[in-house]
GROMACS .gro file of C-alpha atoms in nm:
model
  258
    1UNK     CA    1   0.000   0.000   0.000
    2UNK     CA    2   0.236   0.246   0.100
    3UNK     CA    3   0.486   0.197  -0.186
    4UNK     CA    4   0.206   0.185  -0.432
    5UNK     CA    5   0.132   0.550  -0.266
    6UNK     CA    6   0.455   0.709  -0.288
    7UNK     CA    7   0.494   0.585  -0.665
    8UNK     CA    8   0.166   0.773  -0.743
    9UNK     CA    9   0.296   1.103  -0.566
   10UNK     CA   10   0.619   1.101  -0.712
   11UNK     CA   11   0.504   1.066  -1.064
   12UNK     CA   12   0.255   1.295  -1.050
   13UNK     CA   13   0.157   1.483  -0.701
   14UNK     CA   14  -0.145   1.685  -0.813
   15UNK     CA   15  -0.278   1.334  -0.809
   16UNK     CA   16  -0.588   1.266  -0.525
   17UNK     CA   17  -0.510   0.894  -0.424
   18UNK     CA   18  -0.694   0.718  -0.189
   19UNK     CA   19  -0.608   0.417   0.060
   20UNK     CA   20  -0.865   0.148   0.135
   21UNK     CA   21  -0.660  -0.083   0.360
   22UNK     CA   22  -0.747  -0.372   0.574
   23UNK     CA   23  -0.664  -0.343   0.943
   24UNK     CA   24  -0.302  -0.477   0.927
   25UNK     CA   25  -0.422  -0.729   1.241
   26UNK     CA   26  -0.397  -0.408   1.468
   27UNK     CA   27  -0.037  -0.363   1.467
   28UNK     CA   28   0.052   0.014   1.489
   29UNK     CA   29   0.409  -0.017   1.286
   30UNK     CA   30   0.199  -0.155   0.945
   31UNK     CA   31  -0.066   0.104   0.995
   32UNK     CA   32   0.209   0.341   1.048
   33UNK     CA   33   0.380   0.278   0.734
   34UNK     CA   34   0.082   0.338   0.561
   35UNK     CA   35  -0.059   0.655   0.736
   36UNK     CA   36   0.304   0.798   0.670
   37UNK     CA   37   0.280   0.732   0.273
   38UNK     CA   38   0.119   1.047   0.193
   39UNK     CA   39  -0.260   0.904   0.060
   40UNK     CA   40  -0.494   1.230   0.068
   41UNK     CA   41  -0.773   0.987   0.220
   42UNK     CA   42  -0.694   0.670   0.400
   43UNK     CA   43  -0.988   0.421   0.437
   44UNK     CA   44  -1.064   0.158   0.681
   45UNK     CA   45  -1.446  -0.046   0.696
   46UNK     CA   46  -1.543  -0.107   1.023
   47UNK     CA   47  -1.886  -0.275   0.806
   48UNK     CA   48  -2.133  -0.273   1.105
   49UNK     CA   49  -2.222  -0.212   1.445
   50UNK     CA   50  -2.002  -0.373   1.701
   51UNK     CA   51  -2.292  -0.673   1.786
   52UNK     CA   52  -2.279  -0.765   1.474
   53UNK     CA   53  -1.921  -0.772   1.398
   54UNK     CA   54  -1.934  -1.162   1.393
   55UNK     CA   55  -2.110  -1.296   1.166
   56UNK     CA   56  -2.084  -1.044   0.935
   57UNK     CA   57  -1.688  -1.013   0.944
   58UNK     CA   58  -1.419  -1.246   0.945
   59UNK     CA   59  -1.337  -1.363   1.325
   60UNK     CA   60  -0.965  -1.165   1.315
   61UNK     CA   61  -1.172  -0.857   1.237
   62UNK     CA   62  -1.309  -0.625   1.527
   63UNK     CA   63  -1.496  -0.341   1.600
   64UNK     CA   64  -1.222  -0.203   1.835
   65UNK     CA   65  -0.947  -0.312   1.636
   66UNK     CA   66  -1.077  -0.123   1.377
   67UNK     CA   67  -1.175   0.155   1.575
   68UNK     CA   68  -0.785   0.141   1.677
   69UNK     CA   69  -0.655   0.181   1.307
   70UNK     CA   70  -0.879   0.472   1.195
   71UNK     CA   71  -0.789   0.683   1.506
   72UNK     CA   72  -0.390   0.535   1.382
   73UNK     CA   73  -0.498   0.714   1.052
   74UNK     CA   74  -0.618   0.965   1.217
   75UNK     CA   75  -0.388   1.108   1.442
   76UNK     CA   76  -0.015   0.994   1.219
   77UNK     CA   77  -0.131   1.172   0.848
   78UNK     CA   78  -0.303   1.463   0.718
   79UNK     CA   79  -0.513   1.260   0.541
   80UNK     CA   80  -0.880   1.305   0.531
   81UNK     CA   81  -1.026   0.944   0.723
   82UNK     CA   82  -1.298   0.758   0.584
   83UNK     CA   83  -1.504   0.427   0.668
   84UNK     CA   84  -1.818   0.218   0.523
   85UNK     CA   85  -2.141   0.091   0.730
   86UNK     CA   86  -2.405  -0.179   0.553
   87UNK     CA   87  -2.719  -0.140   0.692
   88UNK     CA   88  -2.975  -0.451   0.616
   89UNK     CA   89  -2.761  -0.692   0.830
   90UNK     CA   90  -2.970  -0.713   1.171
   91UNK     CA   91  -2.866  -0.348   1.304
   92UNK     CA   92  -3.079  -0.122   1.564
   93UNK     CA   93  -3.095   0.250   1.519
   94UNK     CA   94  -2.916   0.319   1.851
   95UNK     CA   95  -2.678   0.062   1.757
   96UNK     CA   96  -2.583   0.227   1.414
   97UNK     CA   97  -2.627   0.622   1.596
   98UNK     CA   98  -2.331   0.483   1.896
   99UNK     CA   99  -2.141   0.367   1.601
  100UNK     CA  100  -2.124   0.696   1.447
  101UNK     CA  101  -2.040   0.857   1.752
  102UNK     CA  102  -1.759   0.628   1.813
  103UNK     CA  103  -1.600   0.624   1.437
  104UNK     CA  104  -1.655   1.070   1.501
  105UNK     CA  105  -1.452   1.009   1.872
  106UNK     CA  106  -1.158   0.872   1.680
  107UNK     CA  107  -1.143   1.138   1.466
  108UNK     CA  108  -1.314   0.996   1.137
  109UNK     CA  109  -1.391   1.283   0.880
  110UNK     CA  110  -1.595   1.084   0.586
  111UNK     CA  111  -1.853   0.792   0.641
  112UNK     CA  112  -2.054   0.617   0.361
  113UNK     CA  113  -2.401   0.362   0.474
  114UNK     CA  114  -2.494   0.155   0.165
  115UNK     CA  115  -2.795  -0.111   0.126
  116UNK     CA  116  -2.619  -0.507   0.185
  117UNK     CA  117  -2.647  -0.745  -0.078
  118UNK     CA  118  -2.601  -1.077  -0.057
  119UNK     CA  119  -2.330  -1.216  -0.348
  120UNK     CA  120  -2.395  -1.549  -0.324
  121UNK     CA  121  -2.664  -1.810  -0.125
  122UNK     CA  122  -2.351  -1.880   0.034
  123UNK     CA  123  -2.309  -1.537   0.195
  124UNK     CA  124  -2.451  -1.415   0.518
  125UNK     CA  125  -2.866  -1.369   0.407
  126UNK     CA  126  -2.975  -1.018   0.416
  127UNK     CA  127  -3.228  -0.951   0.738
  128UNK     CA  128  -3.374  -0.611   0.557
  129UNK     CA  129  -3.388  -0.398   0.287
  130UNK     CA  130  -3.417  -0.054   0.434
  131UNK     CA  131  -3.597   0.237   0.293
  132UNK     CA  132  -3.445   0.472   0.106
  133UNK     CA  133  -3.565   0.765   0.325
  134UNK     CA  134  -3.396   0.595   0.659
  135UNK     CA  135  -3.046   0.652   0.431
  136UNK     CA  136  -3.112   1.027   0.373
  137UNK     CA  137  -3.208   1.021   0.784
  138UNK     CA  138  -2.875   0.875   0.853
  139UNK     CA  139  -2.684   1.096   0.626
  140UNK     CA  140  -2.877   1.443   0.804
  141UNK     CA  141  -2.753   1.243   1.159
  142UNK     CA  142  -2.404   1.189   1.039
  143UNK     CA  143  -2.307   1.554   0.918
  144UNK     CA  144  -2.570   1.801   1.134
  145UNK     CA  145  -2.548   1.596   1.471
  146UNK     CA  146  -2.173   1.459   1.469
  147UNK     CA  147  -2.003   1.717   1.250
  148UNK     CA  148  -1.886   1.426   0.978
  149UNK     CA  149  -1.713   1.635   0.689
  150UNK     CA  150  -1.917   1.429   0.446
  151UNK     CA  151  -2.202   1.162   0.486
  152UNK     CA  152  -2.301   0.943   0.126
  153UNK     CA  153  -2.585   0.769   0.225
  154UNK     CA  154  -2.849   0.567  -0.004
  155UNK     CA  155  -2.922   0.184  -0.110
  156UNK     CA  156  -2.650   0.157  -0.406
  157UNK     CA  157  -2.370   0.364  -0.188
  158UNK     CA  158  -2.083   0.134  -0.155
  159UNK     CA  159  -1.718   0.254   0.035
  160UNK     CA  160  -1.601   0.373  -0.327
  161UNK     CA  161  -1.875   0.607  -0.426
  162UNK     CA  162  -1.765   0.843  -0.667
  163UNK     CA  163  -1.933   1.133  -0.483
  164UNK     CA  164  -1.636   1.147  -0.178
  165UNK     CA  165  -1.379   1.185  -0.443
  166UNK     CA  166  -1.561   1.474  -0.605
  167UNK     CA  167  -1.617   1.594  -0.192
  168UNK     CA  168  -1.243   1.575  -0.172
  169UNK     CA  169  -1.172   1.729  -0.460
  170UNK     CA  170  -1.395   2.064  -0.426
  171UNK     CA  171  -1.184   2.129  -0.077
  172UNK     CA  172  -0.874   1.995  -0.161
  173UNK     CA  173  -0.839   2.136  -0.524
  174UNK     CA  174  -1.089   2.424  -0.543
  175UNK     CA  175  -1.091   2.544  -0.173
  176UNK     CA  176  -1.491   2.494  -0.140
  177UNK     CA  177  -1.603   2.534   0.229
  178UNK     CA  178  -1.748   2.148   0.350
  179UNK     CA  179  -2.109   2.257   0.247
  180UNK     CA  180  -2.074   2.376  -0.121
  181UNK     CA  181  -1.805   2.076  -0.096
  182UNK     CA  182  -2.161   1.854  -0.005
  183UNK     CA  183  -2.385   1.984  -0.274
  184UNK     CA  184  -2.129   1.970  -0.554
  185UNK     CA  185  -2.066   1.608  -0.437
  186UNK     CA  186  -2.433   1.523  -0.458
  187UNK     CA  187  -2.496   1.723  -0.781
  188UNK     CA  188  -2.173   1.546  -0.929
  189UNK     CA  189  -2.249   1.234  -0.786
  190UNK     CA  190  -2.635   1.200  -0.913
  191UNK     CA  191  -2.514   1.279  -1.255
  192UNK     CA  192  -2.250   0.990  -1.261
  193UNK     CA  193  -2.448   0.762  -1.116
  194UNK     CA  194  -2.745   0.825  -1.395
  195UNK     CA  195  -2.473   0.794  -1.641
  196UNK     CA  196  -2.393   0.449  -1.528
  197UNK     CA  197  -2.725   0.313  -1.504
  198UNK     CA  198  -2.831   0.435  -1.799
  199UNK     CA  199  -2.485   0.325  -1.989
  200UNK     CA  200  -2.463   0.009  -1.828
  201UNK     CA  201  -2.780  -0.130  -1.675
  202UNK     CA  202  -3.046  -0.142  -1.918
  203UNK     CA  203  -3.048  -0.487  -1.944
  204UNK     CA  204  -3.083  -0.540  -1.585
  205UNK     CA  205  -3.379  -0.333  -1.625
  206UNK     CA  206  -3.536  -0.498  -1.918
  207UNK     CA  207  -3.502  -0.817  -1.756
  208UNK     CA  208  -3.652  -0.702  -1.390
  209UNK     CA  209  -3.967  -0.576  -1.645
  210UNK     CA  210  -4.022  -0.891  -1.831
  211UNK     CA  211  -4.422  -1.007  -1.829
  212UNK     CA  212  -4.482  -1.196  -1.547
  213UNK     CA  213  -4.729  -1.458  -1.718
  214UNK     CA  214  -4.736  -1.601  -2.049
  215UNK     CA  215  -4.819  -1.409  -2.392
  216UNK     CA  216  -5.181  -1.474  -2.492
  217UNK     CA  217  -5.199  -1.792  -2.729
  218UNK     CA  218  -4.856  -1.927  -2.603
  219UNK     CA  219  -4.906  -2.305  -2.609
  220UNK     CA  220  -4.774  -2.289  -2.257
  221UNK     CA  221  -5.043  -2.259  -1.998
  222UNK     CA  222  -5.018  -1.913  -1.816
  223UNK     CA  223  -4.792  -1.874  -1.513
  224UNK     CA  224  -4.577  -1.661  -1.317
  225UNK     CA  225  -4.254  -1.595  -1.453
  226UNK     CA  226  -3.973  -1.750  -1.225
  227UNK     CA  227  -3.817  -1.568  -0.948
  228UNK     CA  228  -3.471  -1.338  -1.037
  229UNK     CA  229  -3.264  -1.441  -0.721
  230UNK     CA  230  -3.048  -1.082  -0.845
  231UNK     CA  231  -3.419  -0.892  -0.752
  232UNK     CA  232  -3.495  -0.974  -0.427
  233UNK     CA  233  -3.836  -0.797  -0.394
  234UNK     CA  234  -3.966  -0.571  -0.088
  235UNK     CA  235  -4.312  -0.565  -0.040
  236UNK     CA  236  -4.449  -0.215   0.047
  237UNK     CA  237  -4.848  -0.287   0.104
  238UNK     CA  238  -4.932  -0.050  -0.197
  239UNK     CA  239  -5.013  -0.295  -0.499
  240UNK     CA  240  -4.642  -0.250  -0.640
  241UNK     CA  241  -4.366  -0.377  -0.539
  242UNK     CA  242  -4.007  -0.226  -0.550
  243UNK     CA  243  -3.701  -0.442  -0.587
  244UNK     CA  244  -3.307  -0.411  -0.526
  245UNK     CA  245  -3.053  -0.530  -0.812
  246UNK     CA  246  -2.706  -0.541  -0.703
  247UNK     CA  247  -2.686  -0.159  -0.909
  248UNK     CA  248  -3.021   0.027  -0.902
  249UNK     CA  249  -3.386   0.017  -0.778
  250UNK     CA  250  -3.629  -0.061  -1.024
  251UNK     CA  251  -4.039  -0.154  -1.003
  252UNK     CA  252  -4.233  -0.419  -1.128
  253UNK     CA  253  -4.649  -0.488  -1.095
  254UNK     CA  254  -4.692  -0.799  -0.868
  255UNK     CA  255  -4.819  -1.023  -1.069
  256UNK     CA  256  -5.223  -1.128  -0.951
  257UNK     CA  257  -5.292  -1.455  -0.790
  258UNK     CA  258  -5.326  -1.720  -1.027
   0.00000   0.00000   0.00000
């Protein structure tokens, strides 16, 4: 990591290069080395709230070891310190609110919450899809209540959402103050993310819209069409039903009883 840094500054320093780095096992020389390196944000996921740091981690991970290497990052470089919360995993409010209040005591300056997904039926299941709205709630919590220079918050947010390099950049490069540095993010960051899904993702989207029973005079009897494991579906009680793909929210009609 740290040698992988320093050849990035020396060929070109205007260059904004950020760090996402495990947590070294908690020892403070290898989290040294790499605070030292010169990154302009060094990142560390401490994933969830401390409860549920088993099963949703690997057993040598932990919430305080983690805790330990961001306030490392922290208090040994000048570089802006960011970590990544899933929500959907089992978590209580006051469980993800003390979480923020402990990653803000160690001196963390950018936090992200994205929607978990399960990648495989081997993974850990997911336990909820959360709302939408409870993301923008989190994100007003993160930056009004515990001073976080920058909160991206929503269902599709993962640790490496464009939006906290173009945060980064406004105050780094342009000198914005941390809220035109937050809008231009946003702004910046809902136009990329369009781009993408529109670029990228129609297919998803034709395929989460496919009929859901047979076309009239098909020699096939009528039926449902089969379930998408990729579009796991949330049902909201008002006759439509939204579901998650692993890059964007799309909505289908359920389908009437048969």
């Amino acid at each position: 990591f740290a040698d992988t840094i320093r050849a990035i500054k020396d060929r070109d320093p205007s260059i904004l290069g950020e760090a996402l780095t495990p947590d070294f096992q908690g020892e403070p020389e290898l989290v040294a080395t790499v605070a030292e390196a010169g990154a302009d944000v060094l990142a560390h996921n401490v994933e969830t709230v401390a409860r549920l740091q088993w099963p949703v981690r690997d057993r040598r991970a932990g919430y305080e070891q983690s805790l330990s290497v961001l306030e490392q990052y922290a208090r040994e470089s000048g570089a802006y310190v960011k970590t990544s919360l899933m929500l959907g995993v089992g978590e209580y409010g006051h469980e993800v609110y003390r979480t923020l209040g402990d990653l803000r005591e160690v001196g963390t300056d950018i936090v992200t919450f994205g929607q978990y997904l399960q990648p495989s039926r081997s993974h850990l299941e997911v336990f909820d899809y959360v709302h939408p709205d409870k993301f923008d709630t989190w994100r007003d919590v993160a930056e009004r209540e515990f001073d976080f220079s920058y909160c991206a918050s929503g269902p599709m947010v993962r640790s490496s959402f464009k939006a906290g390099e173009f945060f980064v950049e406004a105050v780094e490069r342009e000198g914005r103050t941390v809220e035109d540095a937050r809008a231009e993010a946003r702004a910046r960051g809902d136009c990329h993310r369009r781009r993408r899904r529109g670029r990228r993702h129609a297919p998803a989207l034709a395929t989460a819209r496919r009929p859901t029973t047979a076309p009239v005079g098909d020699s096939t009897s009528a039926r449902r069409a089969p379930a998408n494991p990729s579009y796991p579906a949330v049902d909201t009680g008002r006759g439509d039903r939204p579901c998650v793909s692993g890059k964007s929210y799309v909505k289908y009609t359920a389908p009437a009883a048969a």
